[in-house]
Amino acid sequence: MKTIDELLSEGVAGRRVFVRADLNVPLDGSTITDDGRIRAVLPTVKALAEAGGRVVVASHLGRPKGAPDPAFSLAPAAARLGELLGADVAFATDTVGDSATATVAGLADGQVAVLENLRFNAGETAKDDVERGAFADRLATLADLYVGDGFGAVHRKHASVYDLPARLPHAAGFLIATEVGVLKKLTDDVERPYVVALGGAKVSDKLAVIDELLGKADRILIGGGMAYTFLKAKGYEIGTSLLQEDQLPAVTEYLERAEKNGVELVLPVDTLVAEEFPDLKTKAPAHPTTVAANAIPANRQGLDIGPETRTLYASKLADAATVFWNGPMGVFEHPDYAEGTKAVAQALLDSPGYTVVGGGDSAAAVRILGFDEKAFGHISTGGGASLEYLEGKTLPGLAALED
């Protein structure tokens, strides 16, 4: 895989460089609530601009249905990129139309432009190779070189991720090179004990990675909404907690295999419960109570791990040489249910080992809850991409960057 360092050594001055970034930031209206993904691509954009490249940044945001939708415009991300660069950033109001063509043509050496949301064009996500390829052909007219640096999208077989690199000389940006290097530490010659903490809402999102980790990890800690399907598989009463009943057979098999393989699969021993899901807009007090994980009342739902579980999980992380964490332990967006996620984040900081926060909600939680990002070994920008890499899958966006 060619690196951006090699590309820079060959010279990019005066050349149009298409940077496939991941600017898929959370928005409250037009206000960015977490700019971590923009900051992550900054080193690549700055290096190319400072070397005289004419930098064309492109990304998706959200899930528009192949047509323009103001709610998913990249205009706020373009503005924030300009603030972080300390320079004007041009913004094209389309992806391959008149605005994109004129905006790119107007760039001088060292200047940066951002295209509108790639997913405003149906060709970006098309499953049909011809339709997707046709969109990639149009994108290719805007550039001379391609740099892949949107790690959060490399698990997608999309036009700008998979097809476009085949049409231009290409290289991996600083972010992708870093992400791949980190993930290799979690798959090749891992330092032990290797402890994995998994949370989030749906167990179905994590089944494949659990399946893979049952042969690699020493301990797996389970939290978040997905924990209640595990507790149900143990025969416990879980009240109205989130349950994926169709996943019970797989979860039961994983519990049995963990015991057989000598992998500690650790479940919550207590949980915070309430009758209703909390109001995440007003943050009104939720008044939860704490109950044993095997005795959740029939009219209550679990929304965070309890204090005994926080202590237990911290002890299981205390001697780890390698830690991977993906998924919050509860509804961390509400202060009454943030303590479980805080406890796991703090335990990672206290751990002597190499700590990796696996993107998505976990990365957002670290920032929202006020932790110092630099105190962790690495915070990934791609939750889904990280998980699929750990599952052993071939990621289309990485395969496309191979020579």
mmCIF file of C-alpha atoms in Angstrom:
data_model
loop_
_atom_site.group_PDB
_atom_site.id
_atom_site.type_symbol
_atom_site.label_atom_id
_atom_site.label_comp_id
_atom_site.label_asym_id
_atom_site.label_seq_id
_atom_site.Cartn_x
_atom_site.Cartn_y
_atom_site.Cartn_z
ATOM 1 C CA MET A 1 0.000 0.000 0.000
ATOM 2 C CA LYS A 2 1.526 3.287 -1.087
ATOM 3 C CA THR A 3 1.681 5.895 1.648
ATOM 4 C CA ILE A 4 1.091 9.621 1.526
ATOM 5 C CA ASP A 5 4.756 10.131 2.433
ATOM 6 C CA GLU A 6 5.730 8.479 -0.841
ATOM 7 C CA LEU A 7 3.205 10.595 -2.715
ATOM 8 C CA LEU A 8 4.545 13.783 -1.157
ATOM 9 C CA SER A 9 8.119 12.804 -1.971
ATOM 10 C CA GLU A 10 7.121 12.460 -5.636
ATOM 11 C CA GLY A 11 5.569 15.929 -5.575
ATOM 12 C CA VAL A 12 1.958 17.104 -5.583
ATOM 13 C CA ALA A 13 2.424 20.814 -6.349
ATOM 14 C CA GLY A 14 -0.089 22.008 -8.924
ATOM 15 C CA ARG A 15 -1.869 18.665 -8.968
ATOM 16 C CA ARG A 16 -5.483 18.099 -7.967
ATOM 17 C CA VAL A 17 -5.586 15.623 -5.077
ATOM 18 C CA PHE A 18 -8.902 13.970 -4.248
ATOM 19 C CA VAL A 19 -9.006 13.160 -0.529
ATOM 20 C CA ARG A 20 -11.739 10.726 0.454
ATOM 21 C CA ALA A 21 -12.252 11.769 4.072
ATOM 22 C CA ASP A 22 -14.817 10.805 6.680
ATOM 23 C CA LEU A 23 -16.568 14.027 7.680
ATOM 24 C CA ASN A 24 -19.648 12.158 8.883
ATOM 25 C CA VAL A 25 -19.972 14.305 11.998
ATOM 26 C CA PRO A 26 -22.994 14.454 14.317
ATOM 27 C CA LEU A 27 -25.118 17.553 13.804
ATOM 28 C CA ASP A 28 -27.689 19.381 15.914
ATOM 29 C CA GLY A 29 -29.321 21.289 13.086
ATOM 30 C CA SER A 30 -26.309 22.920 11.466
ATOM 31 C CA THR A 31 -24.172 22.786 14.619
ATOM 32 C CA ILE A 32 -21.439 20.138 14.809
ATOM 33 C CA THR A 33 -21.554 18.443 18.224
ATOM 34 C CA ASP A 34 -18.327 16.450 17.808
ATOM 35 C CA ASP A 35 -15.641 17.444 15.297
ATOM 36 C CA GLY A 36 -13.330 14.499 16.009
ATOM 37 C CA ARG A 37 -13.524 13.089 12.489
ATOM 38 C CA ILE A 38 -12.655 16.435 10.927
ATOM 39 C CA ARG A 39 -9.648 16.769 13.214
ATOM 40 C CA ALA A 40 -8.566 13.246 12.284
ATOM 41 C CA VAL A 41 -8.127 14.044 8.581
ATOM 42 C CA LEU A 42 -6.473 17.419 9.244
ATOM 43 C CA PRO A 43 -2.842 16.173 9.070
ATOM 44 C CA THR A 44 -3.373 14.727 5.590
ATOM 45 C CA VAL A 45 -5.155 17.806 4.241
ATOM 46 C CA LYS A 46 -2.569 20.181 5.722
ATOM 47 C CA ALA A 47 0.394 18.197 4.391
ATOM 48 C CA LEU A 48 -1.014 18.096 0.857
ATOM 49 C CA ALA A 49 -1.930 21.785 0.883
ATOM 50 C CA GLU A 50 1.434 22.842 2.289
ATOM 51 C CA ALA A 51 3.118 20.827 -0.467
ATOM 52 C CA GLY A 52 1.210 22.839 -3.078
ATOM 53 C CA GLY A 53 -1.509 20.342 -3.881
ATOM 54 C CA ARG A 54 -4.940 21.517 -4.943
ATOM 55 C CA VAL A 55 -6.898 19.529 -2.389
ATOM 56 C CA VAL A 56 -10.427 18.304 -3.120
ATOM 57 C CA VAL A 57 -12.000 16.826 0.006
ATOM 58 C CA ALA A 58 -15.042 14.584 -0.331
ATOM 59 C CA SER A 59 -17.153 12.635 2.143
ATOM 60 C CA HIS A 60 -20.578 11.345 2.993
ATOM 61 C CA LEU A 61 -22.729 12.494 5.910
ATOM 62 C CA GLY A 62 -25.685 10.516 7.211
ATOM 63 C CA ARG A 63 -27.938 8.458 4.985
ATOM 64 C CA PRO A 64 -29.627 10.670 2.385
ATOM 65 C CA LYS A 65 -31.452 8.644 -0.232
ATOM 66 C CA GLY A 66 -29.366 9.406 -3.290
ATOM 67 C CA ALA A 67 -30.653 12.956 -3.682
ATOM 68 C CA PRO A 68 -29.863 16.370 -2.156
ATOM 69 C CA ASP A 69 -31.217 16.888 1.363
ATOM 70 C CA PRO A 70 -30.294 20.095 3.245
ATOM 71 C CA ALA A 71 -30.361 18.213 6.557
ATOM 72 C CA PHE A 72 -27.278 16.258 5.435
ATOM 73 C CA SER A 73 -25.261 19.051 3.838
ATOM 74 C CA LEU A 74 -21.512 19.065 4.381
ATOM 75 C CA ALA A 75 -21.460 22.868 4.522
ATOM 76 C CA PRO A 76 -20.981 22.934 8.339
ATOM 77 C CA ALA A 77 -18.110 20.438 8.055
ATOM 78 C CA ALA A 78 -16.462 22.512 5.320
ATOM 79 C CA ALA A 79 -16.706 25.614 7.488
ATOM 80 C CA ARG A 80 -15.197 23.796 10.464
ATOM 81 C CA LEU A 81 -12.373 22.399 8.334
ATOM 82 C CA GLY A 82 -11.549 25.950 7.294
ATOM 83 C CA GLU A 83 -11.473 27.076 10.926
ATOM 84 C CA LEU A 84 -9.113 24.251 11.863
ATOM 85 C CA LEU A 85 -6.868 24.906 8.875
ATOM 86 C CA GLY A 86 -6.881 28.638 9.484
ATOM 87 C CA ALA A 87 -7.586 29.182 5.794
ATOM 88 C CA ASP A 88 -10.534 29.684 3.469
ATOM 89 C CA VAL A 89 -12.067 26.441 2.221
ATOM 90 C CA ALA A 90 -14.171 26.596 -0.937
ATOM 91 C CA PHE A 91 -17.447 24.663 -0.917
ATOM 92 C CA ALA A 92 -19.076 23.091 -3.956
ATOM 93 C CA THR A 93 -22.846 22.797 -3.700
ATOM 94 C CA ASP A 94 -22.900 19.569 -5.694
ATOM 95 C CA THR A 95 -20.669 16.526 -6.181
ATOM 96 C CA VAL A 96 -19.925 16.285 -9.911
ATOM 97 C CA GLY A 97 -22.014 19.105 -11.370
ATOM 98 C CA ASP A 98 -21.280 22.649 -12.472
ATOM 99 C CA SER A 99 -20.455 23.880 -8.967
ATOM 100 C CA ALA A 100 -17.955 21.078 -8.321
ATOM 101 C CA THR A 101 -16.286 21.588 -11.696
ATOM 102 C CA ALA A 102 -15.998 25.360 -11.256
ATOM 103 C CA THR A 103 -14.876 25.139 -7.625
ATOM 104 C CA VAL A 104 -12.079 22.683 -8.387
ATOM 105 C CA ALA A 105 -11.027 24.635 -11.481
ATOM 106 C CA GLY A 106 -10.745 27.752 -9.317
ATOM 107 C CA LEU A 107 -8.283 26.244 -6.848
ATOM 108 C CA ALA A 108 -4.762 27.596 -6.723
ATOM 109 C CA ASP A 109 -1.792 25.643 -5.411
ATOM 110 C CA GLY A 110 -2.183 25.000 -1.677
ATOM 111 C CA GLN A 111 -5.926 25.697 -1.603
ATOM 112 C CA VAL A 112 -8.642 23.353 -0.350
ATOM 113 C CA ALA A 113 -12.212 22.695 -1.463
ATOM 114 C CA VAL A 114 -14.950 20.450 -0.074
ATOM 115 C CA LEU A 115 -17.562 18.814 -2.301
ATOM 116 C CA GLU A 116 -21.160 18.437 -1.205
ATOM 117 C CA ASN A 117 -22.284 15.122 0.316
ATOM 118 C CA LEU A 118 -21.307 12.254 -1.990
ATOM 119 C CA ARG A 119 -24.451 10.358 -1.073
ATOM 120 C CA PHE A 120 -26.552 13.066 -2.721
ATOM 121 C CA ASN A 121 -25.739 11.077 -5.865
ATOM 122 C CA ALA A 122 -27.269 7.586 -6.059
ATOM 123 C CA GLY A 123 -24.193 6.302 -7.859
ATOM 124 C CA GLU A 124 -22.082 6.591 -4.711
ATOM 125 C CA THR A 125 -23.819 3.716 -2.906
ATOM 126 C CA ALA A 126 -25.229 1.827 -5.893
ATOM 127 C CA LYS A 127 -24.930 -1.946 -5.743
ATOM 128 C CA ASP A 128 -24.799 -2.072 -9.534
ATOM 129 C CA ASP A 129 -21.136 -1.977 -10.612
ATOM 130 C CA VAL A 130 -21.896 -0.051 -13.809
ATOM 131 C CA GLU A 131 -23.868 2.700 -12.075
ATOM 132 C CA ARG A 132 -21.296 3.008 -9.329
ATOM 133 C CA GLY A 133 -18.462 3.013 -11.849
ATOM 134 C CA ALA A 134 -20.111 5.743 -13.907
ATOM 135 C CA PHE A 135 -20.191 8.006 -10.841
ATOM 136 C CA ALA A 136 -16.552 7.183 -10.111
ATOM 137 C CA ASP A 137 -15.688 8.154 -13.710
ATOM 138 C CA ARG A 138 -17.220 11.596 -13.149
ATOM 139 C CA LEU A 139 -15.410 12.049 -9.845
ATOM 140 C CA ALA A 140 -12.138 11.097 -11.535
ATOM 141 C CA THR A 141 -12.416 14.085 -13.865
ATOM 142 C CA LEU A 142 -11.966 16.342 -10.830
ATOM 143 C CA ALA A 143 -8.571 14.989 -9.794
ATOM 144 C CA ASP A 144 -5.127 13.809 -10.807
ATOM 145 C CA LEU A 145 -4.362 11.816 -7.642
ATOM 146 C CA TYR A 146 -6.366 9.975 -4.997
ATOM 147 C CA VAL A 147 -5.693 9.756 -1.264
ATOM 148 C CA GLY A 148 -7.870 7.449 0.814
ATOM 149 C CA ASP A 149 -8.185 8.740 4.367
ATOM 150 C CA GLY A 150 -11.799 8.053 5.327
ATOM 151 C CA PHE A 151 -11.240 5.051 7.555
ATOM 152 C CA GLY A 152 -14.831 5.125 8.785
ATOM 153 C CA ALA A 153 -15.984 4.244 5.256
ATOM 154 C CA VAL A 154 -13.404 1.676 4.109
ATOM 155 C CA HIS A 155 -15.760 -1.212 4.866
ATOM 156 C CA ARG A 156 -18.174 0.117 2.225
ATOM 157 C CA LYS A 157 -17.987 -0.825 -1.455
ATOM 158 C CA HIS A 158 -18.899 2.678 -2.558
ATOM 159 C CA ALA A 159 -17.801 4.605 -5.638
ATOM 160 C CA SER A 160 -15.513 7.092 -3.878
ATOM 161 C CA VAL A 161 -14.045 4.398 -1.635
ATOM 162 C CA TYR A 162 -13.656 1.386 -3.907
ATOM 163 C CA ASP A 163 -14.038 2.351 -7.590
ATOM 164 C CA LEU A 164 -12.314 5.737 -7.730
ATOM 165 C CA PRO A 165 -8.850 4.543 -6.564
ATOM 166 C CA ALA A 166 -8.759 2.188 -9.564
ATOM 167 C CA ARG A 167 -9.050 5.208 -11.864
ATOM 168 C CA LEU A 168 -6.290 7.374 -10.354
ATOM 169 C CA PRO A 169 -2.801 6.965 -8.897
ATOM 170 C CA HIS A 170 -3.557 6.373 -5.238
ATOM 171 C CA ALA A 171 -2.113 6.297 -1.735
ATOM 172 C CA ALA A 172 -3.232 5.896 1.873
ATOM 173 C CA GLY A 173 -3.448 9.021 4.007
ATOM 174 C CA PHE A 174 -1.945 9.428 7.471
ATOM 175 C CA LEU A 175 -5.177 8.449 9.239
ATOM 176 C CA ILE A 176 -5.680 5.164 7.392
ATOM 177 C CA ALA A 177 -2.026 4.233 7.850
ATOM 178 C CA THR A 178 -2.350 4.873 11.589
ATOM 179 C CA GLU A 179 -5.642 2.991 11.914
ATOM 180 C CA VAL A 180 -4.330 -0.095 10.120
ATOM 181 C CA GLY A 181 -1.166 -0.073 12.215
ATOM 182 C CA VAL A 182 -3.209 0.049 15.412
ATOM 183 C CA LEU A 183 -5.556 -2.734 14.353
ATOM 184 C CA LYS A 184 -2.599 -4.962 13.536
ATOM 185 C CA LYS A 185 -1.623 -4.642 17.197
ATOM 186 C CA LEU A 186 -5.011 -6.168 18.025
ATOM 187 C CA THR A 187 -4.675 -9.066 15.602
ATOM 188 C CA ASP A 188 -0.968 -9.899 15.172
ATOM 189 C CA ASP A 189 1.180 -10.947 18.149
ATOM 190 C CA VAL A 190 -1.151 -9.349 20.689
ATOM 191 C CA GLU A 191 0.320 -8.579 24.099
ATOM 192 C CA ARG A 192 -1.614 -10.340 26.858
ATOM 193 C CA PRO A 193 -3.795 -10.254 28.817
ATOM 194 C CA TYR A 194 -5.976 -9.066 25.943
ATOM 195 C CA VAL A 195 -9.267 -7.661 27.252
ATOM 196 C CA VAL A 196 -12.183 -6.534 25.083
ATOM 197 C CA ALA A 197 -15.100 -4.416 26.344
ATOM 198 C CA LEU A 198 -18.158 -4.445 24.085
ATOM 199 C CA GLY A 199 -21.312 -2.383 24.496
ATOM 200 C CA GLY A 200 -23.905 -0.654 22.379
ATOM 201 C CA ALA A 201 -27.532 -1.392 21.750
ATOM 202 C CA LYS A 202 -27.709 -4.450 19.505
ATOM 203 C CA VAL A 203 -25.949 -7.752 20.046
ATOM 204 C CA SER A 204 -26.474 -8.497 16.335
ATOM 205 C CA ASP A 205 -23.991 -5.722 15.507
ATOM 206 C CA LYS A 206 -21.282 -7.487 17.500
ATOM 207 C CA LEU A 207 -21.949 -11.191 16.866
ATOM 208 C CA ALA A 208 -19.279 -11.626 14.189
ATOM 209 C CA VAL A 209 -16.561 -9.892 16.208
ATOM 210 C CA ILE A 210 -17.463 -11.879 19.331
ATOM 211 C CA ASP A 211 -17.241 -15.050 17.257
ATOM 212 C CA GLU A 212 -13.717 -14.071 16.167
ATOM 213 C CA LEU A 213 -12.595 -12.844 19.597
ATOM 214 C CA LEU A 214 -13.621 -16.062 21.333
ATOM 215 C CA GLY A 215 -10.461 -17.497 19.826
ATOM 216 C CA LYS A 216 -8.228 -14.511 20.530
ATOM 217 C CA ALA A 217 -9.220 -12.515 23.626
ATOM 218 C CA ASP A 218 -8.558 -13.512 27.216
ATOM 219 C CA ARG A 219 -11.584 -11.653 28.583
ATOM 220 C CA ILE A 220 -14.667 -10.127 27.004
ATOM 221 C CA LEU A 221 -16.749 -7.686 29.042
ATOM 222 C CA ILE A 222 -20.317 -7.162 27.879
ATOM 223 C CA GLY A 223 -22.371 -4.027 28.575
ATOM 224 C CA GLY A 224 -24.916 -1.729 26.967
ATOM 225 C CA GLY A 225 -28.266 -2.803 25.589
ATOM 226 C CA MET A 226 -26.718 -5.927 24.086
ATOM 227 C CA ALA A 227 -26.007 -7.278 27.586
ATOM 228 C CA TYR A 228 -29.669 -8.031 28.242
ATOM 229 C CA THR A 229 -29.841 -10.620 25.468
ATOM 230 C CA PHE A 230 -26.889 -12.355 27.166
ATOM 231 C CA LEU A 231 -28.627 -12.143 30.546
ATOM 232 C CA LYS A 232 -31.813 -13.569 29.027
ATOM 233 C CA ALA A 233 -29.773 -16.432 27.566
ATOM 234 C CA LYS A 234 -28.628 -17.180 31.122
ATOM 235 C CA GLY A 235 -32.280 -17.534 32.099
ATOM 236 C CA TYR A 236 -32.571 -14.223 33.937
ATOM 237 C CA GLU A 237 -35.616 -11.965 34.094
ATOM 238 C CA ILE A 238 -34.799 -8.795 32.119
ATOM 239 C CA GLY A 239 -38.130 -6.945 32.318
ATOM 240 C CA THR A 240 -38.688 -4.615 29.373
ATOM 241 C CA SER A 241 -34.960 -4.286 28.616
ATOM 242 C CA LEU A 242 -33.755 -4.405 25.034
ATOM 243 C CA LEU A 243 -33.890 -7.991 23.775
ATOM 244 C CA GLN A 244 -33.011 -9.494 20.403
ATOM 245 C CA GLU A 245 -34.834 -12.765 20.837
ATOM 246 C CA ASP A 246 -33.723 -14.123 17.468
ATOM 247 C CA GLN A 247 -30.100 -13.894 18.654
ATOM 248 C CA LEU A 248 -30.602 -16.035 21.773
ATOM 249 C CA PRO A 249 -29.389 -19.279 20.142
ATOM 250 C CA ALA A 250 -26.148 -17.630 18.960
ATOM 251 C CA VAL A 251 -25.577 -15.936 22.320
ATOM 252 C CA THR A 252 -26.156 -19.197 24.160
ATOM 253 C CA GLU A 253 -23.617 -20.916 21.914
ATOM 254 C CA TYR A 254 -21.089 -18.145 22.577
ATOM 255 C CA LEU A 255 -21.498 -18.493 26.322
ATOM 256 C CA GLU A 256 -20.823 -22.226 26.026
ATOM 257 C CA ARG A 257 -17.860 -21.734 23.677
ATOM 258 C CA ALA A 258 -16.291 -19.089 25.916
ATOM 259 C CA GLU A 259 -16.303 -21.532 28.821
ATOM 260 C CA LYS A 260 -14.892 -24.293 26.621
ATOM 261 C CA ASN A 261 -12.121 -22.026 25.256
ATOM 262 C CA GLY A 262 -11.170 -20.644 28.652
ATOM 263 C CA VAL A 263 -12.250 -17.116 27.717
ATOM 264 C CA GLU A 264 -13.766 -15.072 30.534
ATOM 265 C CA LEU A 265 -17.051 -13.718 29.185
ATOM 266 C CA VAL A 266 -18.105 -11.275 31.893
ATOM 267 C CA LEU A 267 -21.690 -10.026 32.221
ATOM 268 C CA PRO A 268 -23.182 -7.299 34.429
ATOM 269 C CA VAL A 269 -23.985 -8.272 38.005
ATOM 270 C CA ASP A 270 -26.195 -5.245 38.624
ATOM 271 C CA THR A 271 -27.938 -2.657 36.472
ATOM 272 C CA LEU A 272 -29.694 0.718 36.628
ATOM 273 C CA VAL A 273 -33.369 0.417 35.732
ATOM 274 C CA ALA A 274 -36.362 2.688 35.135
ATOM 275 C CA GLU A 275 -39.871 2.384 33.744
ATOM 276 C CA GLU A 276 -39.201 4.640 30.771
ATOM 277 C CA PHE A 277 -36.350 5.507 28.442
ATOM 278 C CA PRO A 278 -34.886 8.886 29.468
ATOM 279 C CA ASP A 279 -35.565 12.146 27.661
ATOM 280 C CA LEU A 280 -32.283 12.876 25.895
ATOM 281 C CA LYS A 281 -33.314 16.383 24.827
ATOM 282 C CA THR A 282 -34.292 17.896 28.160
ATOM 283 C CA LYS A 283 -32.021 15.610 30.229
ATOM 284 C CA ALA A 284 -34.790 15.620 32.862
ATOM 285 C CA PRO A 285 -33.891 13.558 35.972
ATOM 286 C CA ALA A 286 -34.722 9.906 35.369
ATOM 287 C CA HIS A 287 -34.555 8.654 38.984
ATOM 288 C CA PRO A 288 -33.221 5.158 38.199
ATOM 289 C CA THR A 289 -32.858 2.424 40.773
ATOM 290 C CA THR A 290 -30.188 -0.265 41.001
ATOM 291 C CA VAL A 291 -31.107 -3.945 40.979
ATOM 292 C CA ALA A 292 -29.279 -7.239 40.596
ATOM 293 C CA ALA A 293 -28.808 -8.220 36.956
ATOM 294 C CA ASN A 294 -30.724 -11.447 37.547
ATOM 295 C CA ALA A 295 -33.715 -9.705 39.149
ATOM 296 C CA ILE A 296 -34.879 -6.888 36.891
ATOM 297 C CA PRO A 297 -38.551 -6.116 37.655
ATOM 298 C CA ALA A 298 -41.015 -7.023 34.908
ATOM 299 C CA ASN A 299 -41.987 -3.374 34.340
ATOM 300 C CA ARG A 300 -38.439 -1.956 34.304
ATOM 301 C CA GLN A 301 -35.735 -1.720 31.663
ATOM 302 C CA GLY A 302 -31.986 -1.767 32.154
ATOM 303 C CA LEU A 303 -30.239 1.394 30.951
ATOM 304 C CA ASP A 304 -26.704 1.244 32.395
ATOM 305 C CA ILE A 305 -24.412 -1.095 34.269
ATOM 306 C CA GLY A 306 -24.605 -0.732 38.040
ATOM 307 C CA PRO A 307 -21.936 0.239 40.613
ATOM 308 C CA GLU A 308 -20.872 -3.336 41.399
ATOM 309 C CA THR A 309 -20.427 -4.036 37.690
ATOM 310 C CA ARG A 310 -18.363 -0.870 37.257
ATOM 311 C CA THR A 311 -16.016 -2.063 39.991
ATOM 312 C CA LEU A 312 -15.919 -5.579 38.536
ATOM 313 C CA TYR A 313 -15.120 -4.362 35.016
ATOM 314 C CA ALA A 314 -12.415 -2.008 36.296
ATOM 315 C CA SER A 315 -10.783 -4.970 38.059
ATOM 316 C CA LYS A 316 -10.915 -7.038 34.856
ATOM 317 C CA LEU A 317 -9.164 -4.223 32.972
ATOM 318 C CA ALA A 318 -6.583 -3.452 35.642
ATOM 319 C CA ASP A 319 -3.898 -5.895 34.473
ATOM 320 C CA ALA A 320 -4.595 -5.757 30.739
ATOM 321 C CA ALA A 321 -1.652 -5.410 28.366
ATOM 322 C CA THR A 322 -3.990 -4.758 25.415
ATOM 323 C CA VAL A 323 -7.529 -3.345 25.561
ATOM 324 C CA PHE A 324 -10.101 -2.815 22.820
ATOM 325 C CA TRP A 325 -13.333 -1.022 23.734
ATOM 326 C CA ASN A 326 -16.263 -0.596 21.367
ATOM 327 C CA GLY A 327 -19.694 0.555 22.494
ATOM 328 C CA PRO A 328 -20.985 2.475 25.532
ATOM 329 C CA MET A 329 -22.111 0.668 28.671
ATOM 330 C CA GLY A 330 -25.408 2.527 28.881
ATOM 331 C CA VAL A 331 -27.375 5.526 27.658
ATOM 332 C CA PHE A 332 -24.389 7.798 28.282
ATOM 333 C CA GLU A 333 -26.075 10.785 26.621
ATOM 334 C CA HIS A 334 -28.158 11.184 29.799
ATOM 335 C CA PRO A 335 -26.242 12.071 32.979
ATOM 336 C CA ASP A 336 -28.163 9.528 35.064
ATOM 337 C CA TYR A 337 -26.910 6.698 32.851
ATOM 338 C CA ALA A 338 -23.392 7.862 32.034
ATOM 339 C CA GLU A 339 -21.519 6.403 35.006
ATOM 340 C CA GLY A 340 -20.994 2.951 33.490
ATOM 341 C CA THR A 341 -19.395 4.351 30.350
ATOM 342 C CA LYS A 342 -17.343 6.791 32.451
ATOM 343 C CA ALA A 343 -16.110 3.926 34.615
ATOM 344 C CA VAL A 344 -14.921 1.881 31.639
ATOM 345 C CA ALA A 345 -13.214 4.910 30.079
ATOM 346 C CA GLN A 346 -11.463 5.645 33.381
ATOM 347 C CA ALA A 347 -10.443 2.010 33.717
ATOM 348 C CA LEU A 348 -8.791 2.205 30.295
ATOM 349 C CA LEU A 349 -6.871 5.273 31.423
ATOM 350 C CA ASP A 350 -5.798 3.469 34.582
ATOM 351 C CA SER A 351 -4.774 0.342 32.688
ATOM 352 C CA PRO A 352 -1.034 -0.128 32.117
ATOM 353 C CA GLY A 353 -1.645 -1.596 28.678
ATOM 354 C CA TYR A 354 -2.173 -0.292 25.153
ATOM 355 C CA THR A 355 -5.754 1.011 24.921
ATOM 356 C CA VAL A 356 -7.826 1.344 21.767
ATOM 357 C CA VAL A 357 -11.246 3.000 21.700
ATOM 358 C CA GLY A 358 -13.039 1.547 18.715
ATOM 359 C CA GLY A 359 -14.828 4.459 17.126
ATOM 360 C CA GLY A 360 -18.507 5.318 16.841
ATOM 361 C CA ASP A 361 -20.367 6.074 20.060
ATOM 362 C CA SER A 362 -17.394 5.099 22.220
ATOM 363 C CA ALA A 363 -15.208 7.782 20.658
ATOM 364 C CA ALA A 364 -18.007 10.327 20.991
ATOM 365 C CA ALA A 365 -18.531 9.343 24.631
ATOM 366 C CA VAL A 366 -14.858 9.908 25.447
ATOM 367 C CA ARG A 367 -15.095 13.466 24.179
ATOM 368 C CA ILE A 368 -18.587 14.251 25.469
ATOM 369 C CA LEU A 369 -17.773 12.968 28.959
ATOM 370 C CA GLY A 370 -14.708 15.178 29.147
ATOM 371 C CA PHE A 371 -11.820 12.714 28.899
ATOM 372 C CA ASP A 372 -8.490 13.672 27.384
ATOM 373 C CA GLU A 373 -8.317 11.904 24.021
ATOM 374 C CA LYS A 374 -4.530 11.927 24.052
ATOM 375 C CA ALA A 375 -4.481 9.853 27.238
ATOM 376 C CA PHE A 376 -5.711 6.792 25.329
ATOM 377 C CA GLY A 377 -3.453 4.720 23.117
ATOM 378 C CA HIS A 378 -5.675 5.332 20.095
ATOM 379 C CA ILE A 379 -9.211 6.498 19.379
ATOM 380 C CA SER A 380 -10.464 5.068 16.105
ATOM 381 C CA THR A 381 -12.600 7.054 13.682
ATOM 382 C CA GLY A 382 -14.372 3.986 12.331
ATOM 383 C CA GLY A 383 -16.511 1.796 14.556
ATOM 384 C CA GLY A 384 -17.910 -0.468 11.849
ATOM 385 C CA ALA A 385 -14.635 -0.572 9.941
ATOM 386 C CA SER A 386 -12.687 -1.463 13.090
ATOM 387 C CA LEU A 387 -15.076 -4.286 13.927
ATOM 388 C CA GLU A 388 -14.997 -5.743 10.421
ATOM 389 C CA TYR A 389 -11.197 -5.636 10.403
ATOM 390 C CA LEU A 390 -11.133 -7.529 13.698
ATOM 391 C CA GLU A 391 -13.616 -10.011 12.242
ATOM 392 C CA GLY A 392 -11.015 -10.818 9.582
ATOM 393 C CA LYS A 393 -13.015 -9.414 6.689
ATOM 394 C CA THR A 394 -11.480 -7.859 3.592
ATOM 395 C CA LEU A 395 -12.354 -4.158 3.652
ATOM 396 C CA PRO A 396 -13.062 -2.857 0.101
ATOM 397 C CA GLY A 397 -11.526 0.567 0.729
ATOM 398 C CA LEU A 398 -8.265 -0.918 1.967
ATOM 399 C CA ALA A 399 -8.126 -3.506 -0.802
ATOM 400 C CA ALA A 400 -8.558 -0.701 -3.346
ATOM 401 C CA LEU A 401 -5.473 1.077 -2.007
ATOM 402 C CA GLU A 402 -3.242 -1.968 -2.394
ATOM 403 C CA ASP A 403 -0.860 -1.762 -5.342
#
